[in-house]
Short mmCIF file of C-alpha atoms in Angstrom, two decimals:
data_model
loop_
_atom_site.label_atom_id
_atom_site.label_comp_id
_atom_site.label_asym_id
_atom_site.label_seq_id
_atom_site.Cartn_x
_atom_site.Cartn_y
_atom_site.Cartn_z
CA UNK A 1 55.41 99.24 149.17
CA UNK A 2 57.25 102.29 147.87
CA UNK A 3 59.00 104.42 150.46
CA UNK A 4 61.72 107.05 150.33
CA UNK A 5 63.78 108.50 153.15
CA UNK A 6 66.01 111.56 153.07
CA UNK A 7 69.15 111.84 155.15
CA UNK A 8 71.87 114.41 155.53
CA UNK A 9 73.05 117.30 157.68
CA UNK A 10 70.51 119.46 159.44
CA UNK A 11 72.88 122.44 159.62
CA UNK A 12 75.37 123.68 157.06
CA UNK A 13 77.46 126.82 156.98
CA UNK A 14 77.28 129.40 154.19
CA UNK A 15 79.49 128.53 151.19
CA UNK A 16 79.59 124.84 152.17
CA UNK A 17 78.33 122.02 149.94
CA UNK A 18 75.17 120.17 150.96
CA UNK A 19 74.92 116.46 150.26
CA UNK A 20 71.56 114.76 150.72
CA UNK A 21 70.85 111.08 150.28
CA UNK A 22 67.51 109.54 149.38
CA UNK A 23 67.23 105.84 150.24
CA UNK A 24 64.69 103.99 148.14
CA UNK A 25 62.59 101.00 149.12
CA UNK A 26 60.08 98.98 147.14
CA UNK A 27 61.43 99.97 143.74
CA UNK A 28 64.69 100.29 141.82
CA UNK A 29 66.18 102.88 139.53
CA UNK A 30 67.31 99.98 137.37
CA UNK A 31 63.72 99.56 136.23
CA UNK A 32 62.74 101.17 132.95
CA UNK A 33 60.66 104.29 133.43
CA UNK A 34 61.51 104.87 137.07
CA UNK A 35 62.61 108.30 138.24
CA UNK A 36 63.42 110.09 141.50
CA UNK A 37 63.35 113.83 142.03
CA UNK A 38 64.04 116.46 144.66
CA UNK A 39 61.79 119.31 145.74
CA UNK A 40 62.28 121.84 148.50
CA UNK A 41 60.09 124.18 150.50
CA UNK A 42 61.62 127.12 152.35
CA UNK A 43 59.77 128.03 155.55
CA UNK A 44 56.59 129.87 154.71
CA UNK A 45 57.30 129.77 150.98
CA UNK A 46 56.30 127.76 147.95
CA UNK A 47 57.43 124.38 146.71
CA UNK A 48 60.43 124.56 144.41
CA UNK A 49 61.31 121.80 141.94
CA UNK A 50 65.03 121.04 142.00
CA UNK A 51 66.07 118.01 139.98
CA UNK A 52 65.06 114.66 138.50
CA UNK A 53 67.06 111.56 137.55
CA UNK A 54 65.58 108.69 135.59
CA UNK A 55 66.44 105.05 135.06
CA UNK A 56 68.57 105.64 131.95
CA UNK A 57 70.65 108.24 133.84
CA UNK A 58 69.10 111.23 132.13
CA UNK A 59 69.10 114.18 134.48
CA UNK A 60 67.04 117.34 134.61
CA UNK A 61 67.70 120.43 136.70
CA UNK A 62 65.98 123.65 137.69
CA UNK A 63 67.49 126.24 135.34
CA UNK A 64 67.93 128.74 138.17
CA UNK A 65 69.96 126.26 140.26
CA UNK A 66 71.56 124.12 137.58
CA UNK A 67 75.06 125.49 138.15
CA UNK A 68 74.94 124.45 141.81
CA UNK A 69 73.15 121.09 141.64
CA UNK A 70 74.25 117.56 140.89
CA UNK A 71 71.94 114.54 141.06
CA UNK A 72 73.27 111.00 140.85
CA UNK A 73 72.06 107.47 141.41
CA UNK A 74 73.76 104.61 143.17
CA UNK A 75 71.77 101.59 142.06
CA UNK A 76 73.89 99.19 144.11
CA UNK A 77 72.77 100.97 147.26
CA UNK A 78 69.35 101.94 145.89
CA UNK A 79 70.05 105.57 146.66
CA UNK A 80 69.87 108.93 144.96
CA UNK A 81 72.24 111.70 146.02
CA UNK A 82 71.72 115.44 145.56
CA UNK A 83 74.57 117.85 146.05
CA UNK A 84 74.17 121.63 146.19
CA UNK A 85 77.23 123.82 146.26
CA UNK A 86 77.81 127.26 147.74
CA UNK A 87 74.95 127.09 150.23
CA UNK A 88 73.36 130.33 151.38
CA UNK A 89 70.84 131.13 154.14
CA UNK A 90 68.15 131.46 151.47
CA UNK A 91 68.62 127.73 150.80
CA UNK A 92 67.21 126.95 154.24
CA UNK A 93 64.32 124.64 153.50
CA UNK A 94 62.74 121.26 153.95
CA UNK A 95 64.14 119.05 151.19
CA UNK A 96 62.03 116.17 149.86
CA UNK A 97 62.85 113.33 147.56
CA UNK A 98 60.03 111.71 145.63
CA UNK A 99 59.22 108.85 143.25
CA UNK A 100 58.13 109.75 139.75
CA UNK A 101 54.68 108.49 138.85
CA UNK A 102 54.35 106.00 136.04
CA UNK A 103 51.48 107.53 134.08
CA UNK A 104 53.55 110.20 132.40
CA UNK A 105 54.06 113.90 132.95
CA UNK A 106 56.87 113.79 135.50
CA UNK A 107 54.73 114.06 138.60
CA UNK A 108 55.64 112.62 141.99
CA UNK A 109 53.35 110.08 143.61
CA UNK A 110 55.35 108.97 146.65
CA UNK A 111 57.31 111.35 148.84
CA UNK A 112 59.80 111.08 151.63
CA UNK A 113 59.05 112.72 154.94
CA UNK A 114 61.47 115.54 154.17
CA UNK A 115 64.53 116.80 155.95
CA UNK A 116 64.97 120.34 157.24
CA UNK A 117 68.28 121.90 156.30
CA UNK A 118 69.28 125.16 157.96
CA UNK A 119 72.05 127.29 156.50
CA UNK A 120 73.66 129.44 159.15
CA UNK A 121 77.08 130.36 160.41
CA UNK B 1 58.27 134.27 141.31
CA UNK B 2 56.60 130.98 140.38
CA UNK B 3 56.17 129.93 136.76
CA UNK B 4 52.54 128.97 137.40
CA UNK B 5 50.11 131.46 138.92
CA UNK B 6 47.71 130.54 141.70
CA UNK B 7 45.64 132.75 143.99
CA UNK B 8 47.40 133.10 147.36
CA UNK B 9 44.29 132.16 149.30
CA UNK B 10 40.71 130.98 148.99
CA UNK B 11 38.07 130.37 151.61
CA UNK B 12 34.61 128.90 151.91
CA UNK B 13 32.29 127.48 154.50
CA UNK B 14 31.99 123.79 155.38
CA UNK B 15 30.00 121.75 152.87
CA UNK B 16 30.49 124.44 150.21
CA UNK B 17 32.56 124.25 147.01
CA UNK B 18 35.81 126.02 146.24
CA UNK B 19 37.80 126.33 143.04
CA UNK B 20 41.54 126.92 142.86
CA UNK B 21 42.94 128.16 139.57
CA UNK B 22 46.37 127.62 138.06
CA UNK B 23 47.55 129.61 135.06
CA UNK B 24 50.55 128.93 132.88
CA UNK B 25 51.66 129.05 129.28
CA UNK B 26 51.94 126.92 126.16
CA UNK B 27 55.35 125.59 127.21
CA UNK B 28 53.97 124.14 130.42
CA UNK B 29 50.25 123.65 131.10
CA UNK B 30 49.34 124.09 127.46
CA UNK B 31 51.26 121.00 126.36
CA UNK B 32 51.73 118.88 129.46
CA UNK B 33 49.73 117.14 132.16
CA UNK B 34 48.83 119.09 135.29
CA UNK B 35 48.96 117.64 138.77
CA UNK B 36 47.87 118.91 142.17
CA UNK B 37 49.32 118.41 145.64
CA UNK B 38 47.95 118.98 149.12
CA UNK B 39 50.26 120.06 151.92
CA UNK B 40 48.78 119.66 155.36
CA UNK B 41 50.70 121.46 158.11
CA UNK B 42 53.90 119.65 158.98
CA UNK B 43 53.48 116.89 156.42
CA UNK B 44 54.98 115.95 153.08
CA UNK B 45 53.10 116.82 149.90
CA UNK B 46 50.33 114.41 148.96
CA UNK B 47 49.42 113.82 145.33
CA UNK B 48 45.74 114.67 144.82
CA UNK B 49 45.36 114.75 141.03
CA UNK B 50 47.59 113.64 138.15
CA UNK B 51 47.21 113.78 134.38
CA UNK B 52 44.87 116.76 134.68
CA UNK B 53 41.94 114.94 136.19
CA UNK B 54 42.91 111.50 137.48
CA UNK B 55 42.63 110.67 141.14
CA UNK B 56 45.07 108.29 142.83
CA UNK B 57 43.49 105.74 145.08
CA UNK B 58 42.96 107.49 148.36
CA UNK B 59 41.88 110.82 146.91
CA UNK B 60 38.20 111.38 147.68
CA UNK B 61 35.96 112.10 144.71
CA UNK B 62 35.20 115.48 146.31
CA UNK B 63 38.45 116.55 144.63
CA UNK B 64 38.42 116.99 140.86
CA UNK B 65 40.77 118.55 138.35
CA UNK B 66 40.36 119.96 134.89
CA UNK B 67 42.43 121.70 132.25
CA UNK B 68 41.60 124.05 129.42
CA UNK B 69 44.26 125.60 127.26
CA UNK B 70 46.95 127.07 129.46
CA UNK B 71 44.92 126.97 132.69
CA UNK B 72 43.84 124.32 135.14
CA UNK B 73 41.49 124.19 138.08
CA UNK B 74 41.06 122.12 141.19
CA UNK B 75 37.54 121.85 142.55
CA UNK B 76 36.80 120.73 146.07
CA UNK B 77 33.19 120.06 146.97
CA UNK B 78 31.63 119.30 150.35
CA UNK B 79 34.39 121.18 152.14
CA UNK B 80 35.56 119.80 155.46
CA UNK B 81 37.71 121.44 158.11
CA UNK B 82 40.28 118.76 157.45
CA UNK B 83 40.73 120.15 153.92
CA UNK B 84 42.46 123.24 155.34
CA UNK B 85 45.86 123.05 153.71
CA UNK B 86 48.10 124.53 151.06
CA UNK B 87 47.40 123.37 147.51
CA UNK B 88 49.95 123.44 144.70
CA UNK B 89 49.59 122.87 140.99
CA UNK B 90 52.51 121.58 138.99
CA UNK B 91 53.48 120.45 135.54
CA UNK B 92 56.44 119.95 133.25
CA UNK B 93 57.83 122.88 131.28
CA UNK B 94 59.02 121.73 127.89
CA UNK B 95 61.09 124.89 127.30
CA UNK B 96 62.88 124.62 130.63
CA UNK B 97 63.08 120.80 130.58
CA UNK B 98 62.20 120.97 134.25
CA UNK B 99 59.25 120.67 136.56
CA UNK B 100 57.46 123.79 137.74
CA UNK B 101 55.03 124.57 140.55
CA UNK B 102 52.55 127.30 141.29
CA UNK B 103 53.03 129.61 144.24
CA UNK B 104 50.50 127.68 146.30
CA UNK B 105 47.01 128.48 147.55
CA UNK B 106 46.05 128.43 151.20
CA UNK B 107 42.55 127.06 151.72
CA UNK B 108 40.66 128.21 154.76
CA UNK B 109 37.42 126.49 155.69
CA UNK B 110 35.51 129.11 157.62
#
């Protein structure tokens, strides 16, 4: 059974760096074809695609946030970590990690429950 | 401003049919699979449709997807009050080398 769970701070101050961890269960990023991504949803706003890392360590980022984002995998811990620098109140959102579907097309078929991150001084 | 364009809202009566549109370009919808997600209040996104028109197990056959050129549609028939949710289309953008979503459509079942 595939599950994902996000963890990290619920409150960060402006200009700080956010580090979120996604703990994977039921699958491994060592397996060919597997990928894990991050998506966020600010309150009352639309979903925003952030980043994707795949089994061969290729990484893909939202062009508008690329300079602030880093995605990395820790296969020994079966985790994926997303860091976002220079946080701003507009980055307040629920952050989700998700498993990439196997059919093709970079969609997400299993999602974590999400974690709400508030940026405020 | 989302890369894909969806109507902000649609509504219909129970047991009726509704169609949600999603418009993009040749770099995204035109050359990649489209998928659809349902966001019920307070819950994580749920995959409804992948590869334009395929339903994961668990998606009722009342939900169907299609794609033509640079646009896609999600049809929901036999509307139920439990279908009230936000619906998002998404795809890969080959020019951006990134995923993209629509702005979301709020479905109200009157």
